[in-house]
CSV table of C-alpha atoms and ligand atoms in Angstrom, one decimal:
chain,number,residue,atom,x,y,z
E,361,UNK,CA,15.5,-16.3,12.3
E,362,UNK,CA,19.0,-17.2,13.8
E,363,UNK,CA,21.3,-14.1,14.4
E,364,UNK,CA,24.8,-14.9,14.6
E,365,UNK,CA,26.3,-12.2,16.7
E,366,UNK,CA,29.6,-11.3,18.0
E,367,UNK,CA,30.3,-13.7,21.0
E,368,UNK,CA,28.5,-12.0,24.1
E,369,UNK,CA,31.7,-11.6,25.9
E,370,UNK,CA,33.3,-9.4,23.4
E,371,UNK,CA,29.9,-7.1,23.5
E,372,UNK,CA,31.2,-5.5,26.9
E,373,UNK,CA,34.7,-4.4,25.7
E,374,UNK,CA,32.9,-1.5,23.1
E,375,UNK,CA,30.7,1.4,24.3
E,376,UNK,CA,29.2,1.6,21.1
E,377,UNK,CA,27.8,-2.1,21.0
E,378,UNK,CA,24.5,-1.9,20.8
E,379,UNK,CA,24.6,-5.7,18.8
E,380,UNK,CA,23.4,-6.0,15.5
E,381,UNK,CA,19.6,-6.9,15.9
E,382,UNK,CA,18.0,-9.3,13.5
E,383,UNK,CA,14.3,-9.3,14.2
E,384,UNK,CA,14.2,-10.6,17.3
E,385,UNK,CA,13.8,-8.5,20.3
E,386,UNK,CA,14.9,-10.7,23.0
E,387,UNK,CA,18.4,-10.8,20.9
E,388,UNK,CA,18.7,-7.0,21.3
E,389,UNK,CA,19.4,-6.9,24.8
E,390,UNK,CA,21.3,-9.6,25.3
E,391,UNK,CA,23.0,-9.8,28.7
E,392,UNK,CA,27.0,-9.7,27.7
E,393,UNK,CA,28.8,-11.8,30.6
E,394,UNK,CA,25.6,-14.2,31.0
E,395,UNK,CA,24.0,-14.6,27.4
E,396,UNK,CA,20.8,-13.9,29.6
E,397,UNK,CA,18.5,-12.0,27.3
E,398,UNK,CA,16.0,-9.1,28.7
E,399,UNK,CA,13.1,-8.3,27.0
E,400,UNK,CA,11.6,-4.4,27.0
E,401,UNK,CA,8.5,-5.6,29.7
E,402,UNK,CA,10.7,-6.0,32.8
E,403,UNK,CA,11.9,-3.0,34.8
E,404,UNK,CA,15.5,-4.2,34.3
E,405,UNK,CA,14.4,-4.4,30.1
E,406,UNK,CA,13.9,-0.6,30.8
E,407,UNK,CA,17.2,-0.2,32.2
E,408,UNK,CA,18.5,-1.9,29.2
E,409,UNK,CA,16.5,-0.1,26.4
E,410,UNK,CA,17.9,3.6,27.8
E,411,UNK,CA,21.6,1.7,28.2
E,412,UNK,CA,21.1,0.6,24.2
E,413,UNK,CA,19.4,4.2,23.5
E,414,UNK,CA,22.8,6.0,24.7
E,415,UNK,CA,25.0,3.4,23.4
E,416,UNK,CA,23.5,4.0,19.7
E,417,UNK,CA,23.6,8.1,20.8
E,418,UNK,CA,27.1,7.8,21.8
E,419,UNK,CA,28.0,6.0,18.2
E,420,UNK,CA,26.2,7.9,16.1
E,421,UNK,CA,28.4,11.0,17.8
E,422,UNK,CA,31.1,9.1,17.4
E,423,UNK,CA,31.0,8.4,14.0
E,424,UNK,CA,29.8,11.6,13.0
E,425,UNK,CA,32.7,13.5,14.8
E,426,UNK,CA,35.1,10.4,13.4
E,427,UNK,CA,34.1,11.6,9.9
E,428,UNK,CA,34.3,15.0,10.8
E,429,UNK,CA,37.7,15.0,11.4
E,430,UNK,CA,39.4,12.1,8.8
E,431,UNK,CA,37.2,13.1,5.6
E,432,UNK,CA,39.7,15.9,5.0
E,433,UNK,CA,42.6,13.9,5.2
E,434,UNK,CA,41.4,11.2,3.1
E,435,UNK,CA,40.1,13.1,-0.1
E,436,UNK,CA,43.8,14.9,0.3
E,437,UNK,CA,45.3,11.9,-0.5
E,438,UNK,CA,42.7,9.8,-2.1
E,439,UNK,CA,40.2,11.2,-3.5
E,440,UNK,CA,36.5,11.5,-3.3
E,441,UNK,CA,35.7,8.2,-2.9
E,442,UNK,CA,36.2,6.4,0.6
E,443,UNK,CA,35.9,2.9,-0.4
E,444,UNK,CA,37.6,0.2,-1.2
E,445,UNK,CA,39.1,-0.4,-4.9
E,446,UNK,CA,37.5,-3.6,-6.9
E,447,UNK,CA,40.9,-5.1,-8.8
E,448,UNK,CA,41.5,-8.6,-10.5
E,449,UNK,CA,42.9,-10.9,-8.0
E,450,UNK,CA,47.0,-10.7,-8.2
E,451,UNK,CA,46.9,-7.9,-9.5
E,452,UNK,CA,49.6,-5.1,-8.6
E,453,UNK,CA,49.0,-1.5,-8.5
E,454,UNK,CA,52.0,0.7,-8.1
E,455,UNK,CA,51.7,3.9,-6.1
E,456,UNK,CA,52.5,5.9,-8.5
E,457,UNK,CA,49.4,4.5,-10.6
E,458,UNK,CA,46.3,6.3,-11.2
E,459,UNK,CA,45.1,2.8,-10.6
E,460,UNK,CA,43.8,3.2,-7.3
E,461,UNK,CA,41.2,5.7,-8.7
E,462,UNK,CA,40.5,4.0,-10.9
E,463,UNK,CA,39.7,0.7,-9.1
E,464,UNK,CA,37.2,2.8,-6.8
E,465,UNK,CA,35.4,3.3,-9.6
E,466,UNK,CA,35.2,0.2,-11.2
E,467,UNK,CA,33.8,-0.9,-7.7
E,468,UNK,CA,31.0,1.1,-8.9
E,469,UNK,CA,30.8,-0.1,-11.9
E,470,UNK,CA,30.8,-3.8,-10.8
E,471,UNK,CA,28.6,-3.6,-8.3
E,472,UNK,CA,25.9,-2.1,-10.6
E,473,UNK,CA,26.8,-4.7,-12.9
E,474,UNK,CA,25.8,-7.5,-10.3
E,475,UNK,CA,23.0,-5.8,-9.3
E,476,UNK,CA,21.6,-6.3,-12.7
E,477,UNK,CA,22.1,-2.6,-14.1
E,478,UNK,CA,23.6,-4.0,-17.3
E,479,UNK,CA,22.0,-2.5,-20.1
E,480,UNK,CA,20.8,0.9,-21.6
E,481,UNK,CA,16.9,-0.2,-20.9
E,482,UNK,CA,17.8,-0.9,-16.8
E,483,UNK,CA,19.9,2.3,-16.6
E,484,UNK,CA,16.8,4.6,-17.9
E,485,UNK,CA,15.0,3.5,-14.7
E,486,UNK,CA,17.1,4.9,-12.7
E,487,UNK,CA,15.4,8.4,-12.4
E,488,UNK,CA,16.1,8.9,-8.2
E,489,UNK,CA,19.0,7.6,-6.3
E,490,UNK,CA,19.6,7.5,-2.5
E,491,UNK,CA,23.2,7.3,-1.5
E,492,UNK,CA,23.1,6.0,2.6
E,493,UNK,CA,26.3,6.6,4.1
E,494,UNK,CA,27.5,9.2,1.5
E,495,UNK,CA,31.3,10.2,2.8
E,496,UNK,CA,31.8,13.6,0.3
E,497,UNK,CA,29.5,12.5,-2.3
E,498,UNK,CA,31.7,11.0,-4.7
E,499,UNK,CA,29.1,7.6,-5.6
E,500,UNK,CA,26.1,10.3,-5.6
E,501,UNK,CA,28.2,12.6,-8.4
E,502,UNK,CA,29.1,9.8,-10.0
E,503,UNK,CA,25.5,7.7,-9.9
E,504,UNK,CA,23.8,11.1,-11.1
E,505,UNK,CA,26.1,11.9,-13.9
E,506,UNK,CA,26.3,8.5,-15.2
E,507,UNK,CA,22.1,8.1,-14.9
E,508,UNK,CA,21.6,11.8,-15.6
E,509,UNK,CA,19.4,11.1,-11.9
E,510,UNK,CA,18.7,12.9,-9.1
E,511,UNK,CA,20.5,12.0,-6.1
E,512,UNK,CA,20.5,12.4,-2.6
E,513,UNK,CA,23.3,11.7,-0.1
E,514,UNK,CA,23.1,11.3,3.3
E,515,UNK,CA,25.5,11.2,6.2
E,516,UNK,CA,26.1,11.7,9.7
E,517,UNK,CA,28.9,14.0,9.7
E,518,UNK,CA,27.7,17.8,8.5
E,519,UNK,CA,31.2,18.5,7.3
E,520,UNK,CA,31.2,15.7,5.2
E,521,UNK,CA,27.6,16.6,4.0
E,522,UNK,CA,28.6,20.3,3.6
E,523,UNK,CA,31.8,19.0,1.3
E,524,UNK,CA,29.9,16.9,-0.3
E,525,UNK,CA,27.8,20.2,-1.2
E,526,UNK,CA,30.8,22.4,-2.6
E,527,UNK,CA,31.5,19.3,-4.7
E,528,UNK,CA,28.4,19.1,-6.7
E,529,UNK,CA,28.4,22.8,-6.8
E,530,UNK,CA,32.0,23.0,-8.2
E,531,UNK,CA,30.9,20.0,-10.6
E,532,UNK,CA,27.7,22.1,-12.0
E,533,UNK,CA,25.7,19.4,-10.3
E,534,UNK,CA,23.9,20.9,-7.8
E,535,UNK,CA,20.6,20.7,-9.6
E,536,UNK,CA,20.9,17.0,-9.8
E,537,UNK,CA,22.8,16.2,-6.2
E,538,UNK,CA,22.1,17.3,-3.0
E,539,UNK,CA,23.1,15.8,0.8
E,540,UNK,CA,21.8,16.2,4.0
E,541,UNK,CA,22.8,15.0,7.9
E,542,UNK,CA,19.8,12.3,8.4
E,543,UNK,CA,20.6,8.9,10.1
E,544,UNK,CA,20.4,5.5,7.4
E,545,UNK,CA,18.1,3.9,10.8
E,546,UNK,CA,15.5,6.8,10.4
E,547,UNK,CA,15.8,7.9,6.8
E,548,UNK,CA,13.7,11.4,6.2
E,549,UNK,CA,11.8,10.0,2.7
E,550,UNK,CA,8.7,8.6,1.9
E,551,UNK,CA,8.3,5.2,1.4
E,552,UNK,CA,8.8,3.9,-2.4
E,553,UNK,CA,10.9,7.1,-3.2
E,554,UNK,CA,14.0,6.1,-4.7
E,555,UNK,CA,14.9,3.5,-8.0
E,556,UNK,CA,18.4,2.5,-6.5
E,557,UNK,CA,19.3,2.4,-3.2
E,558,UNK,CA,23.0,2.8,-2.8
E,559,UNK,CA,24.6,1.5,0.4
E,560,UNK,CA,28.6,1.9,-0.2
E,561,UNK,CA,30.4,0.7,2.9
E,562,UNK,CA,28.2,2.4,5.1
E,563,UNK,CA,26.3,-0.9,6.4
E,564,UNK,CA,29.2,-1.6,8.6
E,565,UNK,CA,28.4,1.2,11.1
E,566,UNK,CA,25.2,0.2,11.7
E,567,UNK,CA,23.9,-1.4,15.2
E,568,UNK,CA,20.6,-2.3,14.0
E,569,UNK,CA,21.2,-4.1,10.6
E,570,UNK,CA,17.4,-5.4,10.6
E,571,UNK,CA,16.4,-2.0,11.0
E,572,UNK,CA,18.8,-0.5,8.6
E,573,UNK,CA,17.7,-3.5,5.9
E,574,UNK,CA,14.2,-2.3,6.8
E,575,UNK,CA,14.7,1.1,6.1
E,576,UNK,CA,16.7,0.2,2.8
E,577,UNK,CA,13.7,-2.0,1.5
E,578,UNK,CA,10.9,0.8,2.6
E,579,UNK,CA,12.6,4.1,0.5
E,580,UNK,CA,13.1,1.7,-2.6
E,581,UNK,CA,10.7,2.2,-5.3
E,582,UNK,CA,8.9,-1.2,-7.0
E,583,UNK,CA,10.9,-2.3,-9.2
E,584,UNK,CA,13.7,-0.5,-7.3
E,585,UNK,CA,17.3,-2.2,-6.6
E,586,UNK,CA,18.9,-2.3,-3.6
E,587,UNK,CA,22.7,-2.2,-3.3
E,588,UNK,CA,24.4,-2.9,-0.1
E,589,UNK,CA,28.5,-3.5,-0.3
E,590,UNK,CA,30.0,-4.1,3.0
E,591,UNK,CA,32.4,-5.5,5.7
E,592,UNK,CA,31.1,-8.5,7.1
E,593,UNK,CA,32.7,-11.3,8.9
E,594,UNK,CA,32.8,-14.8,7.9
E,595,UNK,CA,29.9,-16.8,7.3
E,596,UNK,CA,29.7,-19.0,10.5
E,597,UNK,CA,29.4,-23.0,9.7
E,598,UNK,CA,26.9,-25.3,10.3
E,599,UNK,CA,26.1,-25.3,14.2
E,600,UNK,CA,28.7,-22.9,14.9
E,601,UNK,CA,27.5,-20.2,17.4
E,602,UNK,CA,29.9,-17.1,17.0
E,603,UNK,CA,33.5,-16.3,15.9
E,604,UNK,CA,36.4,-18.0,17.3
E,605,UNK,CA,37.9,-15.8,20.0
E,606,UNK,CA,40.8,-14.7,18.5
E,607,UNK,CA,38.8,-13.8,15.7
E,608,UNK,CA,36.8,-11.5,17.4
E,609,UNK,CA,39.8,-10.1,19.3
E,610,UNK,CA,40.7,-8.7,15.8
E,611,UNK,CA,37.2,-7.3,14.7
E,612,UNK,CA,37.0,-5.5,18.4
E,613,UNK,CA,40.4,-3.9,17.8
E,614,UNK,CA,38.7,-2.9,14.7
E,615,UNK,CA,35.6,-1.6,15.8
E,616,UNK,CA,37.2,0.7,18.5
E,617,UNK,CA,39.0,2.9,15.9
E,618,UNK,CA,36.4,3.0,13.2
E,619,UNK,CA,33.6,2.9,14.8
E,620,UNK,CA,31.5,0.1,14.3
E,621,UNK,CA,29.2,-1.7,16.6
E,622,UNK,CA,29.2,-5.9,16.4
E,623,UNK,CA,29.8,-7.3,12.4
E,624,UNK,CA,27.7,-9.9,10.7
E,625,UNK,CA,28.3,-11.8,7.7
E,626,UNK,CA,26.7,-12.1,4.5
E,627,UNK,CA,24.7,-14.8,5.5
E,628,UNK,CA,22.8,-12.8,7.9
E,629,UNK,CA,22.1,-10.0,5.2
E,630,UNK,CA,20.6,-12.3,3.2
E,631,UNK,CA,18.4,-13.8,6.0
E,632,UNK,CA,17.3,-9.8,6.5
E,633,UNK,CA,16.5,-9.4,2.7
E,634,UNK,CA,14.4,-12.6,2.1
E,635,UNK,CA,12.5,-11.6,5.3
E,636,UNK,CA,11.1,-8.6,2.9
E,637,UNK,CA,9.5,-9.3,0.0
E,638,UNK,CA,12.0,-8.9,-2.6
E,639,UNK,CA,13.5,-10.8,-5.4
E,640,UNK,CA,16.6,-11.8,-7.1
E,641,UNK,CA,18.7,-11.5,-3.6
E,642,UNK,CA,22.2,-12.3,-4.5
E,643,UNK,CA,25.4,-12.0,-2.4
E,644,UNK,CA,29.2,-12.4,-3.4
E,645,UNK,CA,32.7,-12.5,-1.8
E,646,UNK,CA,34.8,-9.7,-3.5
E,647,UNK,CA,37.5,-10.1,-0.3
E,648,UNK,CA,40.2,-11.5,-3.0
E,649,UNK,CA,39.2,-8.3,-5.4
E,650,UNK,CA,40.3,-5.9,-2.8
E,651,UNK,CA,42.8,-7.2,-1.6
E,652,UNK,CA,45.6,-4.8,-2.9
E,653,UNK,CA,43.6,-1.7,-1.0
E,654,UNK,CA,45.0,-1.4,2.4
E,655,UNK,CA,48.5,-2.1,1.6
E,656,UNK,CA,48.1,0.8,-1.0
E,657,UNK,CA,46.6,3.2,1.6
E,658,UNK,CA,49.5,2.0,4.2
E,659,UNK,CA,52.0,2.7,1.2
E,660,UNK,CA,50.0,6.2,0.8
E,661,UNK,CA,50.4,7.0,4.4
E,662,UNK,CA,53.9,6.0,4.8
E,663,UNK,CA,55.1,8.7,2.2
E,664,UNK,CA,56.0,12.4,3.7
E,665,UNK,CA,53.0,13.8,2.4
E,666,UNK,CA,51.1,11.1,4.1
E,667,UNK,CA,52.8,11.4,7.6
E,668,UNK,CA,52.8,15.5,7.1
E,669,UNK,CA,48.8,15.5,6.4
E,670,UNK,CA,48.3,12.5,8.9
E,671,UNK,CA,49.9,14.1,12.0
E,672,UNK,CA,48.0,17.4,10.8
E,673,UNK,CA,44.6,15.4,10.8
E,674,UNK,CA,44.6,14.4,14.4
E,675,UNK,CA,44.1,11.5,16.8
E,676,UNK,CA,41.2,9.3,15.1
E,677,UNK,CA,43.2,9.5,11.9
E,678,UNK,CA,46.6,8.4,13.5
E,679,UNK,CA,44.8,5.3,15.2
E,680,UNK,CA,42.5,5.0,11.9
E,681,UNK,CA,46.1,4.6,10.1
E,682,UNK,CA,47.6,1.9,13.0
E,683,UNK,CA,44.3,-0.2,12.8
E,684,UNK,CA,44.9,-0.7,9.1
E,685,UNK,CA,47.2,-3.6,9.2
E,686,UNK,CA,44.4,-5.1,11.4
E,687,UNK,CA,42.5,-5.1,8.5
E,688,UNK,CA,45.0,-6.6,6.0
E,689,UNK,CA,45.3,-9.7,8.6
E,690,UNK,CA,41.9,-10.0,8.8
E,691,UNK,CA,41.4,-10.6,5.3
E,692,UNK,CA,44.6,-12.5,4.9
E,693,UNK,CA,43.2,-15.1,8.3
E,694,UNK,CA,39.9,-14.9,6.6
E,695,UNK,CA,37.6,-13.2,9.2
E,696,UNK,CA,36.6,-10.2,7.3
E,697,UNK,CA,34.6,-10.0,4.3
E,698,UNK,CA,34.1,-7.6,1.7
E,699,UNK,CA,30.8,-8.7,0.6
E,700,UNK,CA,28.1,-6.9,-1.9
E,701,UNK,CA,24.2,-8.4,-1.5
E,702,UNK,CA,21.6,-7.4,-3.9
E,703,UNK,CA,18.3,-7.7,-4.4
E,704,UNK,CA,15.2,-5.9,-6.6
E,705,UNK,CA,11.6,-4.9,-4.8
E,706,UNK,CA,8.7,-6.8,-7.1
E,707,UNK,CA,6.8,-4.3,-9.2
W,1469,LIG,N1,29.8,5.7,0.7
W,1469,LIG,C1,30.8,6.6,0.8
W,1469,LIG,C2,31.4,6.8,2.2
W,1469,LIG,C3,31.7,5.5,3.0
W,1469,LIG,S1,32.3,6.0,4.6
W,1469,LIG,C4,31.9,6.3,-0.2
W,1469,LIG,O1,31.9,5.2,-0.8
W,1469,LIG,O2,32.7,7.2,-0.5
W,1469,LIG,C5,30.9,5.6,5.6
W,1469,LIG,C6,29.8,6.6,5.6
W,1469,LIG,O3,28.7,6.1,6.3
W,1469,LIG,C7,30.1,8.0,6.2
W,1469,LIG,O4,29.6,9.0,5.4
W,1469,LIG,C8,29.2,8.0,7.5
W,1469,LIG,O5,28.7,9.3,7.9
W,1469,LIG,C9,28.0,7.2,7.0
W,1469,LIG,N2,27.2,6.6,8.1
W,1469,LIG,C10,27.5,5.7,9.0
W,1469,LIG,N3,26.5,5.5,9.8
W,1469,LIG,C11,25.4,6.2,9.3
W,1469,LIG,C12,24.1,6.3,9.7
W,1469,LIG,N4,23.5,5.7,10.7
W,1469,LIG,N5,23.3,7.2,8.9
W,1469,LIG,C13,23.8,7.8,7.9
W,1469,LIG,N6,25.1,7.7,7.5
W,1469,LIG,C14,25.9,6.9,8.2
């Protein structure tokens, strides 16, 4: 399989780049100023599988403590969801509207609705959900109400997962949700466990996307859908090799303040899936859909209560905040993605 990774030059600026693997061994190591790969069998492969063991250490900390810190700060001001909102294209949502809450849940609701969870008949299957990448819980509350299901959450940050508790407590839920700190690479479940698996925005922070596809795939129950809605860069073109540079100038900027190790496109999720034995694997664009997002949460953190909460919150959320116009541009130049992929495990 072809992996279309970040251009190797770019791989050195991030500590946390690990590169997204796709399969093949010889592309996980891959030598950034030379595009020399090392495989695991040479002394120097050695050297490079503890230097990729740290790296993934050192972003799973980061992320954890980057979570940690800004989950406050977003619920004050957003809500329980942290993820974008799904809105027709054009359309304009005033602050003042309750439509940004609304939108995150419709993103929900779409994204089921693509997945094929249309109908009365598919939503009774849905008896156990896993929720990978759970921020405070807020697609796990709302999966298990709407399915009456059980769900669990996981995340890397403990606050997040110990929020995410008091939540479904609060909510009367607790006998149906619960959330533990377990990694999306190494997921503590047996195989075949879960009837939906729920990846919302979380697919982004992963270095090892073959391995997080693989775990995805091995939790989901036959019959089981898998839901993955992410950021992804651009599908490459025919015989292109990697991103323009200016292009991945922007996703580097990117990756430094919210933690992410190298992108990938849609494309390359779908190359993952049908390397499983699934069926119905289908992918979208939604970029034009949420497209009114980031301005919004700009607008959000531009009012007093925004700045107040925002200086209150720390360092990661002040640069979190001054990446986001790096976001908007790259959706408005066309190098990020906000793509959904789905797919159903054969009975
Ligand atoms: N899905 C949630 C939160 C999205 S934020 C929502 O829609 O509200 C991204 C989430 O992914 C965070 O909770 C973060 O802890 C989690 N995450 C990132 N990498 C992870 C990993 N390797 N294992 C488990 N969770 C991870």
């Amino acid at each position: 399989m072809e992996a279309t990774l970040a251009s190797p030059s770019s791989l050195t600026s991030l500590p946390f780049r690990t590169n997204a693997s796709f399969g093949s061994p010889s592309l996980l190591f891959r030598s950034p100023l030379s595009s020399v790969s090392m495989t695991t069998t040479t002394a120097r492969g050695n050297v490079a599988v503890a230097a990729a063991a740290t790296s993934t250490e050192a972003l799973r900390k980061g992320i954890a403590e980057f979570y940690n810190e800004t989950s406050g700060l977003w619920e004050d001001i957003w809500g329980d969801h942290m993820h974008h909102g799904f809105y027709d294209p054009d359309s304009s949502v005033q602050l003042s509207d309750s439509g940004h809450r609304e939108a995150q849940i419709r993103m929900i609701e779409e994204s089921l609705r693509f997945a094929g969870v249309t109908d009365e008949e598919e939503e009774k299957k849905i008896k156990k959900v896993v929720d990978v990448g759970c921020g405070i819980g807020g697609s796990s509350r709302y999966l298990a109400s709407k399915f009456g299901a059980e769900c669990i959450g996981i995340t890397l940050s403990p606050v997040q997962a110990k929020r995410a508790t008091d939540l479904a407590a609060a909510q009367s839920l607790s006998h149906k949700v619960s959330f533990q700190v377990a990694d999306a690479l190494d997921q503590p479940f047996e195989d075949g466990k879960f009837d939906l698996v729920w990846s919302m925005e979380s697919g982004e922070h992963m270095p090892d996307k073959a391995k997080f596809v693989k775990e995805l795939v091995r939790v989901g129950a036959p019959g089981g859908r898998i839901i993955i809605v992410t950021w992804c860069h651009r599908n490459l073109s025919t015989g292109e090799k990697a991103l323009q540079p200016w292009e991945q100038n922007i996703l580097d900027k990117i990756c430094k303040t919210f933690y992410l190790p190298a992108w990938c496109s849609t494309d390359d999720y779908v190359k993952l899936l049908q390397s499983h034995s699934l069926q119905d694997i289908k992918c979208a664009d939604w970029s034009e859909n949420v497209a009114p997002f980031w301005p919004a949460v700009i607008r959000t953190a531009l009012t007093w209560n925004g700045l107040v909460s925002l200086l209150r919150s720390g360092m990661k959320s002040i640069k979190g905040a001054l990446t986001m116009p790096l976001m908007i541009e790259g959706y408005k130049k066309g190098v990020i993605k906000f793509g959904i992929i789905t797919c159903q495990k054969p009975l």
